[in-house]
GROMACS .gro file of C-alpha atoms in nm:
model
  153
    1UNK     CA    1   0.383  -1.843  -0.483
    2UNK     CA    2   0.154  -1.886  -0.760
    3UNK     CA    3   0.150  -1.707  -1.071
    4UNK     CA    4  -0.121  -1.517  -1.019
    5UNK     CA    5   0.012  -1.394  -0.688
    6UNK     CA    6   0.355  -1.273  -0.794
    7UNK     CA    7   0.177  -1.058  -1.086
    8UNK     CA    8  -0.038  -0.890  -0.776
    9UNK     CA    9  -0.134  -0.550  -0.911
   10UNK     CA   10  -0.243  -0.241  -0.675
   11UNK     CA   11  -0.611  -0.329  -0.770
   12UNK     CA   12  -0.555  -0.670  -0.629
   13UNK     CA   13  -0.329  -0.494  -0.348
   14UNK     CA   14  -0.637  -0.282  -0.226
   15UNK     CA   15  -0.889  -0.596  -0.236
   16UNK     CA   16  -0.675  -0.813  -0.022
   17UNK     CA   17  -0.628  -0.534   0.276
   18UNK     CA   18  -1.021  -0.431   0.252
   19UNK     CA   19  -1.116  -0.849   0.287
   20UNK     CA   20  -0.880  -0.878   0.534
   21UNK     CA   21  -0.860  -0.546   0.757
   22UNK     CA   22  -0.532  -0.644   0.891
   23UNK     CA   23  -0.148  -0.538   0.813
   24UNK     CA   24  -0.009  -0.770   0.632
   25UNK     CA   25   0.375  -0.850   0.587
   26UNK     CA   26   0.379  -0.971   0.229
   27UNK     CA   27   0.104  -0.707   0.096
   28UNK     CA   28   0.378  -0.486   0.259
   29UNK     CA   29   0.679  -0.661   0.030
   30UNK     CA   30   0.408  -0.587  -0.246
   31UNK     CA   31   0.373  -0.265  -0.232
   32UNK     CA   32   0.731  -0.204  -0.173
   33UNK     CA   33   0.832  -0.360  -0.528
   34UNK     CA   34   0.569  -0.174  -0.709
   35UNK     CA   35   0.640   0.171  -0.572
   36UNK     CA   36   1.008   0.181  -0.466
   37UNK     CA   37   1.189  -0.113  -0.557
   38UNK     CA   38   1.005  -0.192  -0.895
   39UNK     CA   39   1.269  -0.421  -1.012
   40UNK     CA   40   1.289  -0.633  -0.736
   41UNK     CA   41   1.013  -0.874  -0.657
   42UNK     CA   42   0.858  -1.000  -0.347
   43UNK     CA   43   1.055  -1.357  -0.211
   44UNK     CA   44   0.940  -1.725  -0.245
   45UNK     CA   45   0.971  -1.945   0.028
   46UNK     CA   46   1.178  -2.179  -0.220
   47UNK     CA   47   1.426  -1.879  -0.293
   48UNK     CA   48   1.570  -1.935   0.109
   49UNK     CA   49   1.808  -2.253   0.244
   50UNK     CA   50   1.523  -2.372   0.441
   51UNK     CA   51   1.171  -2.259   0.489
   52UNK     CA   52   1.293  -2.116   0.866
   53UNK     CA   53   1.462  -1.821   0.687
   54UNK     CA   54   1.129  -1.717   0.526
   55UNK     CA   55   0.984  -1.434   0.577
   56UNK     CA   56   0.704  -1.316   0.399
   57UNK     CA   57   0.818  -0.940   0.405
   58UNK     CA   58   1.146  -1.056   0.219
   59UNK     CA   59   1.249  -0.871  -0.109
   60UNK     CA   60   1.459  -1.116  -0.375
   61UNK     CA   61   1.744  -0.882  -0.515
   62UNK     CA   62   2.046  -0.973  -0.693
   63UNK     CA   63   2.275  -1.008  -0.422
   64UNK     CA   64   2.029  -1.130  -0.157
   65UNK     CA   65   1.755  -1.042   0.010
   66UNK     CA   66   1.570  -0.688   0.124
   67UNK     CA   67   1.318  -0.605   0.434
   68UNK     CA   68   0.997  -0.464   0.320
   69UNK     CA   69   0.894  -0.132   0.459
   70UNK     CA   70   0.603  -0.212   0.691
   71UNK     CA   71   0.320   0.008   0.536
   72UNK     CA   72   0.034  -0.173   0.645
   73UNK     CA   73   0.216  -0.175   1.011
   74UNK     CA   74   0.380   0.177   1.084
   75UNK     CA   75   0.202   0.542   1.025
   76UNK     CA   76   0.559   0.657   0.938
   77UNK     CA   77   0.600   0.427   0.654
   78UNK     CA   78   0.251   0.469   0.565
   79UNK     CA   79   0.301   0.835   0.541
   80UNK     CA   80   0.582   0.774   0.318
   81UNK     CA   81   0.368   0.600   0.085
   82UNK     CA   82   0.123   0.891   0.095
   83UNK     CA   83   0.399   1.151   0.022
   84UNK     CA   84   0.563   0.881  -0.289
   85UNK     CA   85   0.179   0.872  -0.405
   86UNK     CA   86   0.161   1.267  -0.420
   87UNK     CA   87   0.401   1.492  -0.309
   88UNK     CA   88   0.192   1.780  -0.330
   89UNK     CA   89  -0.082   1.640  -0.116
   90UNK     CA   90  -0.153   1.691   0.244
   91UNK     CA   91  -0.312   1.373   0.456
   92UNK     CA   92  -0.555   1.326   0.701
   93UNK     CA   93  -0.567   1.090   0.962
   94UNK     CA   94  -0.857   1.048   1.223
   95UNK     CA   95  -0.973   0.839   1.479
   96UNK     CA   96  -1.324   0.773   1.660
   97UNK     CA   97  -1.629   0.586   1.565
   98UNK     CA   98  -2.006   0.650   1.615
   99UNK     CA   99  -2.107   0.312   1.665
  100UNK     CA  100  -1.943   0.007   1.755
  101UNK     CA  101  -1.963  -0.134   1.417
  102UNK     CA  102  -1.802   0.156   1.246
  103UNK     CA  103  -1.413   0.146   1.160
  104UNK     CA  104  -1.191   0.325   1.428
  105UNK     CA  105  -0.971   0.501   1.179
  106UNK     CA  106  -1.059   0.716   0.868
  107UNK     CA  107  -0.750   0.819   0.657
  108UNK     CA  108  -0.791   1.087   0.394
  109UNK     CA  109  -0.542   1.219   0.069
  110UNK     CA  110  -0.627   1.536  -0.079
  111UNK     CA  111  -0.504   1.802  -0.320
  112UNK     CA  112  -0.312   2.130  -0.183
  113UNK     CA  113  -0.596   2.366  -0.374
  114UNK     CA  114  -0.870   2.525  -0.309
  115UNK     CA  115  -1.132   2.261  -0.342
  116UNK     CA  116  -0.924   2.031  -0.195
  117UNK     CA  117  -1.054   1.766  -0.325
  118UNK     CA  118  -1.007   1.384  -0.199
  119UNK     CA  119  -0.744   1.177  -0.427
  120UNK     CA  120  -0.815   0.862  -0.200
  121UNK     CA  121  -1.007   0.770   0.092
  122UNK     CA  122  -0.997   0.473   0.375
  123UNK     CA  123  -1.117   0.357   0.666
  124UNK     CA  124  -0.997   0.049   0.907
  125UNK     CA  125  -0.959  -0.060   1.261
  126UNK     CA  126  -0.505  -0.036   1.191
  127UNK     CA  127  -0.434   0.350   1.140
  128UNK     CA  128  -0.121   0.277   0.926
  129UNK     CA  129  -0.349   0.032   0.702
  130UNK     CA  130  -0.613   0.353   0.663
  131UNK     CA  131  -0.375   0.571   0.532
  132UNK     CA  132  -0.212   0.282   0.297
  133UNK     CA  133  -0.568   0.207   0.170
  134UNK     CA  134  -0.625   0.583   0.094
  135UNK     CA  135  -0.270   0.661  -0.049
  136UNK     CA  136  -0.293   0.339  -0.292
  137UNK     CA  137  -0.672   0.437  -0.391
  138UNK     CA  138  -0.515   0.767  -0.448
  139UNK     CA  139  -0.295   0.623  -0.699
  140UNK     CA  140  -0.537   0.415  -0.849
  141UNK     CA  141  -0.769   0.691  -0.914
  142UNK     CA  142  -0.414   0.904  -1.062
  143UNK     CA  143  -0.387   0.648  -1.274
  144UNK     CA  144  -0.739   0.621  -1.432
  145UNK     CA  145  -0.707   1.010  -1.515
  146UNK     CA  146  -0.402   0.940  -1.652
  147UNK     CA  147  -0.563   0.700  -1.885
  148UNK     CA  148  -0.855   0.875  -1.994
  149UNK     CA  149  -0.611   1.182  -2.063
  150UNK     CA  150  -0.452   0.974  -2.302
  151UNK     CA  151  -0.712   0.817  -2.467
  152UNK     CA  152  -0.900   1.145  -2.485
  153UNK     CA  153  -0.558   1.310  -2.681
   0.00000   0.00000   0.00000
């Protein structure tokens, strides 16, 4: 793993699943370290016996190794993501297309209040990588308000 890879933030997260479209074991090892396991890191190839032991959902802890939770694989864990993101947020998950070009799931965040109003948005052909999408944009976008709060202070 290459520097630049094992500082992945969830800007870099989001580009890799939109280029890619597909679930994706290590994103998933990823995401677990930044939002659950944040002192733990995703596993090197070099940190096993021999590279057959690899996998690329491993977790390095202290007194071995950790299974990702498969995010980008499962609605259920995606779902967990959505309700670590925001608590107080309901999700939507959908699934058709107009034309054969168009994504066949569309995954949705929003705010329990009135307006309702959309904390993160996806769309992809995996439904558990739709809701991961919206769930980290969510956060993304949490974050940036967070930010401008401050600096506005």
């Amino acid at each position: 793993m290459d520097e630049e890879e094992d500082c992945m933030t969830i800007e870099d997260i989001i580009e890799t699943l939109e280029k890619t479209d597909m679930p994706d074991s290590r994103i998933d090892a990823f995401i677990t370290c930044a939002f659950l396991l944040k002192q733990l890191r995703p596993a090197e190839p070099n940190d096993f016996d021999g590279p057959n032991d690899y996998l690329p959902s491993s977790i390095k802890s202290e007194h071995g190794f950790l299974m990702a939770r498969p995010f980008t694989h499962d609605v259920n864990h995606a779902i967990d993501l959505c309700r670590e993101v925001q608590p107080n947020a309901v999700w939507h998950l959908a699934r058709g297309r107009q034309t054969p070009d168009d994504s066949l799931y569309g995954a949705q965040l929003r705010e329990i209040k009135e307006s309702e109003s959309v904390l993160g948005e996806a769309e992809s052909n995996h439904a558990a990588l739709a809701l991961t999408l919206a769930a980290l944009r969510a956060h993304v976008r949490q974050e940036d308000e967070k930010r401008a709060g401050d600096e506005g202070a």
